[in-house]
CSV table of C-alpha atoms in Angstrom, one decimal:
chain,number,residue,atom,x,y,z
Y,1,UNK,CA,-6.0,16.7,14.1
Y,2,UNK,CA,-4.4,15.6,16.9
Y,3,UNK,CA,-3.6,18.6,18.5
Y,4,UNK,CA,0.0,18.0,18.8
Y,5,UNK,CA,1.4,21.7,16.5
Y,6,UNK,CA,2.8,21.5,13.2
Y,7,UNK,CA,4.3,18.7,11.8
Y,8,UNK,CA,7.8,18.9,11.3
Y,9,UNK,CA,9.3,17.9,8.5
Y,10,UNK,CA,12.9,17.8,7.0
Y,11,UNK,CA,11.6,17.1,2.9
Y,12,UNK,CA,8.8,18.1,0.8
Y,13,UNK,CA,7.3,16.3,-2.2
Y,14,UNK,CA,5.4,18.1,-4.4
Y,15,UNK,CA,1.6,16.5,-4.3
Y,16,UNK,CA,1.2,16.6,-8.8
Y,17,UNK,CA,3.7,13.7,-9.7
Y,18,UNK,CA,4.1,11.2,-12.3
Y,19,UNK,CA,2.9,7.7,-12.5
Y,20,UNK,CA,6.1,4.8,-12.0
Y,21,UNK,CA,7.4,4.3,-14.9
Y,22,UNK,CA,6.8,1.2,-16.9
Y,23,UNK,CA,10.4,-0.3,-16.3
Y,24,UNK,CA,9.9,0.5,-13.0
Y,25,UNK,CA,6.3,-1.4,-12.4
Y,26,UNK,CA,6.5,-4.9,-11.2
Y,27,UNK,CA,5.0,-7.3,-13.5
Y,28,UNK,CA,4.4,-9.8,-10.7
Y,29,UNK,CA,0.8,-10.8,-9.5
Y,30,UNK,CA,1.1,-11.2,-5.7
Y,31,UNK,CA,-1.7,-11.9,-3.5
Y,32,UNK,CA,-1.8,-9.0,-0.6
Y,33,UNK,CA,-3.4,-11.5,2.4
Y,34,UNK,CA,-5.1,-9.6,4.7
Y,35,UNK,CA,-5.9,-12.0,7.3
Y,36,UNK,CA,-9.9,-11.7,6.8
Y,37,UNK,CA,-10.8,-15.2,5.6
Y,38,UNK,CA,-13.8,-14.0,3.8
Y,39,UNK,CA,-11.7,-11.2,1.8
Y,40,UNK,CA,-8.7,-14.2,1.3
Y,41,UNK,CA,-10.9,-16.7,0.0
Y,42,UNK,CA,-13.6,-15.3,-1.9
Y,43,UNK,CA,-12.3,-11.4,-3.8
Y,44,UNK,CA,-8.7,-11.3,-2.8
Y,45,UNK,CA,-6.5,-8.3,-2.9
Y,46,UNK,CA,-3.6,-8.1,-5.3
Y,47,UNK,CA,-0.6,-6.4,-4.3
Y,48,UNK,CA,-0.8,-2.9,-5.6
Y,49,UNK,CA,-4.4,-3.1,-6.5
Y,50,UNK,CA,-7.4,-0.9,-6.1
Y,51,UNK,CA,-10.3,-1.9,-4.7
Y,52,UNK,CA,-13.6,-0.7,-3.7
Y,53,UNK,CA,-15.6,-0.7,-0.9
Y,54,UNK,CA,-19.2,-0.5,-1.2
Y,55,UNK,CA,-21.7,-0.2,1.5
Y,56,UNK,CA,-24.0,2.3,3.2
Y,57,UNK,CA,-24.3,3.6,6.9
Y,58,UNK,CA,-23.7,1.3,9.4
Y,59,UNK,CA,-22.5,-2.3,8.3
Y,60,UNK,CA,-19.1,-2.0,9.5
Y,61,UNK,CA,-17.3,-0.3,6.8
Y,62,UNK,CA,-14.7,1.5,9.6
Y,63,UNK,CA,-14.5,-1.5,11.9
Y,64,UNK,CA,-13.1,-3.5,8.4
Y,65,UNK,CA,-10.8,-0.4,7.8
Y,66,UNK,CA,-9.2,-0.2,10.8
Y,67,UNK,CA,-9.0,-4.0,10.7
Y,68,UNK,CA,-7.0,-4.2,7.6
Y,69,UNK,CA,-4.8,-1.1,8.8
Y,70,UNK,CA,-4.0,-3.2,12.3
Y,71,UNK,CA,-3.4,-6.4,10.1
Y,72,UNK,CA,-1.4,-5.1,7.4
Y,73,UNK,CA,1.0,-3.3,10.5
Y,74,UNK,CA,1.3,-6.8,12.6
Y,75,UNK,CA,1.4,-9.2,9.6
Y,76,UNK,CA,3.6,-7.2,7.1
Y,77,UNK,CA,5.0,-4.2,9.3
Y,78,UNK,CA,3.3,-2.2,6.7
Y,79,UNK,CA,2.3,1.8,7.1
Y,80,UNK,CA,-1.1,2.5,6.1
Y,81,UNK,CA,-2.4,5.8,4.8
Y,82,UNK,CA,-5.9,7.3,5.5
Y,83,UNK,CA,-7.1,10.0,3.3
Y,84,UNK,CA,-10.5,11.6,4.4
Y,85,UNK,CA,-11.8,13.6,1.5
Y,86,UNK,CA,-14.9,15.3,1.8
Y,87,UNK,CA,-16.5,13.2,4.7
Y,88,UNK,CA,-18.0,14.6,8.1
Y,89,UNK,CA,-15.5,15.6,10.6
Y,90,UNK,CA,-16.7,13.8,13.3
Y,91,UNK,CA,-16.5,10.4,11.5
Y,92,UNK,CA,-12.5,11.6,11.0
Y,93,UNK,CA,-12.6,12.3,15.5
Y,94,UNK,CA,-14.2,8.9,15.7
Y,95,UNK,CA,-11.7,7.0,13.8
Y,96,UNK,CA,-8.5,8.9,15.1
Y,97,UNK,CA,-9.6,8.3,18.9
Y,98,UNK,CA,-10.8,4.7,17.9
Y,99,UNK,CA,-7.2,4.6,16.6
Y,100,UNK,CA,-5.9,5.7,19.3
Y,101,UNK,CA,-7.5,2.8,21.5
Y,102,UNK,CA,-6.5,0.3,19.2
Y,103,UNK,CA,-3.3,0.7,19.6
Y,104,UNK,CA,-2.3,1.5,15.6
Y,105,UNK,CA,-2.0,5.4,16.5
Y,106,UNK,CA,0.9,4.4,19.3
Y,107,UNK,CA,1.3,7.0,22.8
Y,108,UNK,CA,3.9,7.8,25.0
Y,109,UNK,CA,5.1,7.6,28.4
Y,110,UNK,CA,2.8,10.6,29.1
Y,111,UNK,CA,-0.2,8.9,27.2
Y,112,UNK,CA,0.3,11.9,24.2
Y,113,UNK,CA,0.1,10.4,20.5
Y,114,UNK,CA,3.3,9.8,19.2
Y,115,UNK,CA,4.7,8.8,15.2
Y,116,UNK,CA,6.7,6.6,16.7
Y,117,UNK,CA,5.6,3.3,16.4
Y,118,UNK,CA,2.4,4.6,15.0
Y,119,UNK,CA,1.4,2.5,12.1
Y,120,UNK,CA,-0.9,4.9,10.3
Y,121,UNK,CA,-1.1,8.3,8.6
Y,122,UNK,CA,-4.1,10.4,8.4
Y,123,UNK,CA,-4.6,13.7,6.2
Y,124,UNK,CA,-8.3,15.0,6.3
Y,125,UNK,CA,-10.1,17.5,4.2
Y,126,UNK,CA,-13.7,17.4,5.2
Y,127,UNK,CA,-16.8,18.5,3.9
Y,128,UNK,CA,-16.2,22.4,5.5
Y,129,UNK,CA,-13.1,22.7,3.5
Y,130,UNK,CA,-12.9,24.5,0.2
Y,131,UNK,CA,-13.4,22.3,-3.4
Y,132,UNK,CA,-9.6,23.4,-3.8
Y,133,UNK,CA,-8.1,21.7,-0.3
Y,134,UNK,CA,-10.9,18.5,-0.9
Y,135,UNK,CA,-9.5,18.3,-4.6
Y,136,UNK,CA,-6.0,17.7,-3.5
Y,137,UNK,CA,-6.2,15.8,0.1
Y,138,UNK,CA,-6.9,12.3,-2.0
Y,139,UNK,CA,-3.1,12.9,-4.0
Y,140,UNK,CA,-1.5,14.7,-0.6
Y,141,UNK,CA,-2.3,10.9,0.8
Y,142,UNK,CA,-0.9,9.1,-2.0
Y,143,UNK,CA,2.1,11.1,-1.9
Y,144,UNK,CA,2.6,10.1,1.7
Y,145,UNK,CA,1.8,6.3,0.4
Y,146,UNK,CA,4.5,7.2,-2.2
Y,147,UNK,CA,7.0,7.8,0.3
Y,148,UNK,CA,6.6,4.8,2.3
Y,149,UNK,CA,6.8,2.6,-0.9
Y,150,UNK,CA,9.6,4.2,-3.0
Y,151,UNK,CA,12.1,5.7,-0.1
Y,152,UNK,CA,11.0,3.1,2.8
Y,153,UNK,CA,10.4,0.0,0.3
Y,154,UNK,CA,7.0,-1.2,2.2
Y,155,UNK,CA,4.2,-2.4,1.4
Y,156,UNK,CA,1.5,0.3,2.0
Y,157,UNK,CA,-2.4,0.2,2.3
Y,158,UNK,CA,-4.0,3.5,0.8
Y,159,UNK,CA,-7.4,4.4,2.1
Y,160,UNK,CA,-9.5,6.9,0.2
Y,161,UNK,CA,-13.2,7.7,1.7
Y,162,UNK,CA,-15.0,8.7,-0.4
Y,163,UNK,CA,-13.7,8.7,-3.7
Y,164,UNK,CA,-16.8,10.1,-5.0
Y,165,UNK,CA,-15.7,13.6,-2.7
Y,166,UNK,CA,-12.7,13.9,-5.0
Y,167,UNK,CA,-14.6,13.9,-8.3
Y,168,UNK,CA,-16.9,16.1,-6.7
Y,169,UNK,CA,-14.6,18.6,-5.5
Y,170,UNK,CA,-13.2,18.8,-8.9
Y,171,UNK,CA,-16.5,19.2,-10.6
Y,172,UNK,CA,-16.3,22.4,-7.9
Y,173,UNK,CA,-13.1,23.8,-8.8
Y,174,UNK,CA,-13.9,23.2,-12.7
Y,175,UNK,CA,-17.2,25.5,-12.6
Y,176,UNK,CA,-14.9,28.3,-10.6
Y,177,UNK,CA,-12.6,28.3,-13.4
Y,178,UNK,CA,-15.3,28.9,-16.2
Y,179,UNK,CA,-14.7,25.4,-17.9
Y,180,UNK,CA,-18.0,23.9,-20.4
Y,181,UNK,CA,-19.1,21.1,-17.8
Y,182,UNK,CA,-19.7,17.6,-19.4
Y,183,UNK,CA,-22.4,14.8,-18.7
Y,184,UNK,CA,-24.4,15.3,-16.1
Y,185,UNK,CA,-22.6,18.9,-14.9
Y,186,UNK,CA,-19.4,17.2,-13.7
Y,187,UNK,CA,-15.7,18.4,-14.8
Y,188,UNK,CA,-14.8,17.7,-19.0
Y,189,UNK,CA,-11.5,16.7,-17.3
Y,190,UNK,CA,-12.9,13.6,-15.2
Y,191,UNK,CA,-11.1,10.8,-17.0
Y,192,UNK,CA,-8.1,12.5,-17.1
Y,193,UNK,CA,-8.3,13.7,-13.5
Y,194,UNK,CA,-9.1,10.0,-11.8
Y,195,UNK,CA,-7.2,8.4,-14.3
Y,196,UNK,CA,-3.8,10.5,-12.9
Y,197,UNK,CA,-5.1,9.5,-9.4
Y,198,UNK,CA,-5.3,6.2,-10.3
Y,199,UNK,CA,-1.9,5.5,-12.3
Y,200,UNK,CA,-0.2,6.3,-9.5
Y,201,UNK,CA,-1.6,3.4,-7.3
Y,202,UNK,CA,0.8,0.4,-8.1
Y,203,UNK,CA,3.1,-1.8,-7.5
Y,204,UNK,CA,6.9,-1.3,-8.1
Y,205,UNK,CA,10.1,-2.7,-7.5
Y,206,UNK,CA,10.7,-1.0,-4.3
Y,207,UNK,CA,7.7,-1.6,-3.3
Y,208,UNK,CA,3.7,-1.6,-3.2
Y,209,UNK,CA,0.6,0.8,-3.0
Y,210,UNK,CA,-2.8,-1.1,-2.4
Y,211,UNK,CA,-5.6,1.0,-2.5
Y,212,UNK,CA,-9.0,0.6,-0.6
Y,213,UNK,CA,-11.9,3.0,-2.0
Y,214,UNK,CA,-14.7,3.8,-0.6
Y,215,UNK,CA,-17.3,4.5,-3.2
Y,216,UNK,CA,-20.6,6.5,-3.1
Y,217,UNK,CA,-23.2,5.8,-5.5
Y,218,UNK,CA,-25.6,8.9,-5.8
Y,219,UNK,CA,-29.1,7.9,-5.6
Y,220,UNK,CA,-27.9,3.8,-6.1
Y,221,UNK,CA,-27.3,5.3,-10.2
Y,222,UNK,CA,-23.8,3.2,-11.1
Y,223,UNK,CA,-24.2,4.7,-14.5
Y,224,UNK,CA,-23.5,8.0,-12.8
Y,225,UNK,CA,-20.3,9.5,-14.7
Y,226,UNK,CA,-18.3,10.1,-11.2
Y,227,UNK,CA,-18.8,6.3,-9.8
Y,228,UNK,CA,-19.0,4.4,-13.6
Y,229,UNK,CA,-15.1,6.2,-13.8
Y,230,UNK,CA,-13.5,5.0,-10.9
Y,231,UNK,CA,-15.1,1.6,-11.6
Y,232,UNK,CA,-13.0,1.0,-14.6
Y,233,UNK,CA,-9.5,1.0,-12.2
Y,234,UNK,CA,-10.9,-1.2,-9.8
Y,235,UNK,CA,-9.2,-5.2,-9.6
Y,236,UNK,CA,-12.0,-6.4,-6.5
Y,237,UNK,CA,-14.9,-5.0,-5.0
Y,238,UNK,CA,-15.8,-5.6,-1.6
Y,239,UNK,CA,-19.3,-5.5,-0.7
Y,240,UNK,CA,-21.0,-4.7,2.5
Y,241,UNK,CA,-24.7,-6.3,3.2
Y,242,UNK,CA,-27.2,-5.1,5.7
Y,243,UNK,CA,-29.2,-8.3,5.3
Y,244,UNK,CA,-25.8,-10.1,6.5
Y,245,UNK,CA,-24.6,-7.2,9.3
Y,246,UNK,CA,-28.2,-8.1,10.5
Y,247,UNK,CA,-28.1,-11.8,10.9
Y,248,UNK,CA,-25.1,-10.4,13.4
Y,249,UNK,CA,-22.5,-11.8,11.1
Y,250,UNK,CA,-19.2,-9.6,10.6
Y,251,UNK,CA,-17.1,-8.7,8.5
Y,252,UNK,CA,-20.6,-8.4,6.9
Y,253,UNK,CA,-19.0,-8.8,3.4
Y,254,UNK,CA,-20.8,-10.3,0.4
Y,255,UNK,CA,-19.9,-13.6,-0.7
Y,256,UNK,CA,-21.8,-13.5,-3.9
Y,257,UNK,CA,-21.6,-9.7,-5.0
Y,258,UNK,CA,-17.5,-9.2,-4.2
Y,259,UNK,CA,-15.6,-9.8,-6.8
Y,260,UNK,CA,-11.7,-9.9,-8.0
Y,261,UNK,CA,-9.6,-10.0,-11.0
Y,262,UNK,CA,-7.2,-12.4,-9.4
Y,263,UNK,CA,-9.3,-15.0,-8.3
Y,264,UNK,CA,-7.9,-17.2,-11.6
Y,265,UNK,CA,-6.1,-20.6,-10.9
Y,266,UNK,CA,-2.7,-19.2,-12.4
Y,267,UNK,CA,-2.4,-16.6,-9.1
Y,268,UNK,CA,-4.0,-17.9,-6.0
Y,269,UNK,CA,-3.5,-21.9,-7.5
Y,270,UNK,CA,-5.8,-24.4,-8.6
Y,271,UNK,CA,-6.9,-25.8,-5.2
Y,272,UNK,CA,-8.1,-22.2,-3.6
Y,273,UNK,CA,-9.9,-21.2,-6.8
Y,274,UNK,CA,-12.1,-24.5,-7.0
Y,275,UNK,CA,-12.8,-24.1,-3.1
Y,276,UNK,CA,-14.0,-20.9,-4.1
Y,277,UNK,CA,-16.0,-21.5,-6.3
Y,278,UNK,CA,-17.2,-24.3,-4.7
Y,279,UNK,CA,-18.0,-22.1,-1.8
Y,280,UNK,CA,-19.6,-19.4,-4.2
Y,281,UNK,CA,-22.2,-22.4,-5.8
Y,282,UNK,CA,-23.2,-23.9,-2.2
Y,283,UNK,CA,-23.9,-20.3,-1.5
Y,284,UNK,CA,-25.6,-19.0,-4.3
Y,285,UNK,CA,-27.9,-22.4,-4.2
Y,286,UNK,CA,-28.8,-21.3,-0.3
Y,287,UNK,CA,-29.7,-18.1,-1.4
Y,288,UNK,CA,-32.5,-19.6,-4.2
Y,289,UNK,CA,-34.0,-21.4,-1.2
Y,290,UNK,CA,-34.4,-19.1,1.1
Y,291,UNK,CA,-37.6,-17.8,-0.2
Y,292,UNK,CA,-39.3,-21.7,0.1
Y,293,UNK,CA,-37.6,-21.7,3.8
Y,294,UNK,CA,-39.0,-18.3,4.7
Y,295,UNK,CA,-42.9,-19.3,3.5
Y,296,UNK,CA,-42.9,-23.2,3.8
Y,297,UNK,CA,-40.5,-24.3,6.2
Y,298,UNK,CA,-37.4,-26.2,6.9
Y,299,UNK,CA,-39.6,-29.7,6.6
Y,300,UNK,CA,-40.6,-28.9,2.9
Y,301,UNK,CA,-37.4,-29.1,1.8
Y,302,UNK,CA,-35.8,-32.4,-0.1
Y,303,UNK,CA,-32.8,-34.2,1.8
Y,304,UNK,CA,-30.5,-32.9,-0.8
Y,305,UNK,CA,-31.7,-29.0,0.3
Y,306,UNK,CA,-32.1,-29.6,3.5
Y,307,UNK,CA,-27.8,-30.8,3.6
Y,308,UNK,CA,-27.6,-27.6,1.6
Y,309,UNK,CA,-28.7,-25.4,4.2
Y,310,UNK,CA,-27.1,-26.8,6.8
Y,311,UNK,CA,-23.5,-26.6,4.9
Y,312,UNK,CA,-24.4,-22.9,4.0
Y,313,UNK,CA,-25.3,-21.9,7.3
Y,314,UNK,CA,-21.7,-23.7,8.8
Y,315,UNK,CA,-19.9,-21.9,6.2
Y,316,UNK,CA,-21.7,-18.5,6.9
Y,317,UNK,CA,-20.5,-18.8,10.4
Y,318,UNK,CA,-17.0,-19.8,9.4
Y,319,UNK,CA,-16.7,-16.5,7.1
Y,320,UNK,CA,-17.6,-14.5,9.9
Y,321,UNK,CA,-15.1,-13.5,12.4
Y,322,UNK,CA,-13.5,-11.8,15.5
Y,323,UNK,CA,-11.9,-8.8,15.1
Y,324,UNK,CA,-8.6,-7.7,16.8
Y,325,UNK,CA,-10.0,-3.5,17.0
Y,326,UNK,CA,-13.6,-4.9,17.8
């Protein structure tokens, strides 16, 4: 990728590992703060959870990535892991070079790329590539990811896009091999196959994997068997909205439609979950009267609505914010 020869390396690790074991897996449920307020107040990451992006072309899904990677290396001198499987190779140039002026890819005295100081990892099998090389560029990440977190003891951020990629390079590799496919043509081995994916995303003793997924929905069907299985791993969703990207906010994350398992008063403590949902229900009320604002007016609208929708739009604002690789 970077034109720089082979890598060298000293040890190998064989990519077809075991989950942690359960005596090994910490039991703890630790907040993973990622220094995007509307991320930390409203569908917070756990430590060693999974969670999955959603959103199409254009609303700022790489911008957030490269974000979280630059955040996670400043606030928690974590290494972050970026595993392109089945995407266009010139999305994989973009984001190397965009990397690279970022500063979380670090250079040189002669301006060269160098792993030294350099705060990511990328491993790439794009959309060229055989089903057998797309298949297993997903688990060659996470076994970099492993690494960081068992021998290193960090706290590591795995990015997958597009999760979708791997179940469909499996579905590939199963037809070569002459298995019966199941619903809907994919692979009779897609639970198992996701689920040993999956398992090994988590946290441990040493340390923690967090993943970030991008997920594509064919044709907007989340009954689909590929998207419907990776949905029943996930602990927060993150979603994307044009209408929001639009209005020129950014992040241009969904306040309403994210979502995440540890948004509970016994993890993130009584005060942030009723601002939450306190946030969540101003919101949510904005949203019913947006239709009465967009055909009557402002002035139709009672006092009450009227402070609504001026406390909505101040909060809208306050979600949104600068970004340091923006």
């Amino acid at each position: 990728i970077d034109e720089r020869g082979p890598v060298g390396a000293e040890t190998t690790a064989p990519i077809h590992a075991s989950a942690p074991l359960f005596v090994d897996q910490s039991t703890e449920s630790a907040i993973l703060v990622t220094g995007i307020k509307v991320i930390d107040l409203l569908a917070p990451y756990a430590k060693g959870g999974k969670i999955g992006l959603f959103g199409g072309a254009g609303v700022g899904k790489t911008v957030l990535i490269q974000e979280l990677i630059n955040n996670i290396a400043k606030g928690h001198g974590g290494t972050s892991v970026f595993a392109g499987v089945g995407e266009r190779t010139r999305e994989g140039n973009d984001l190397y070079h965009e990397f690279l002026d970022a500063g979380v890819i670090a250079k040189d005295a002669d301006g060269n790329p160098t792993s030294e100081g350099s705060k990511v990892a990328l491993v790439y099998g794009q959309m060229n590539e055989p089903p057998g090389a797309r298949a297993r560029v997903a688990l060659s990440g996470l076994t970099i990811a492993e690494y960081f977190r068992d021998v290193e003891g960090q706290d590591v951020l795995f990015f997958v896009d597009n999760i979708f990629r791997f179940t469909q390079a499996g579905s590939e590799v199963s037809a070569l091999l002459g298995r019966i496919p199941s619903a809907v043509g994919y692979q009779p081995t897609l639970s198992t196959d996701m689920g040993a994916l999956q398992e090994r995303i988590t946290s441990t003793n040493k340390g923690s994997i967090t993943s970030v997924q991008a997920i594509y929905v064919p044709a907007d069907d989340l009954t689909d068997p590929a998207p419907a299985t990776s949905f029943a791993h996930l602990d927060a969703t993150t979603v994307l909205n044009r209408a929001i990207s639009e209005l020129g906010i950014y992040p241009a994350v969904d306040p309403l439609d994210s979502t995440s398992r540890v948004l509970e008063p016994r993890t993130v403590g009584q005060e942030h979950y009723d601002t939450a949902r306190a946030v969540q229900s101003l919101l949510q009320r904005y949203k019913s009267l947006q239709d009465i604002i967009a055909i009557l007016g402002m002035d139709e609208l009672s006092e009450e609505d009227k402070v609504t929708v001026a406390r909505a739009r101040k909060i809208q604002k306050f979600l949104s914010q600068p970004f340091h690789v923006a």
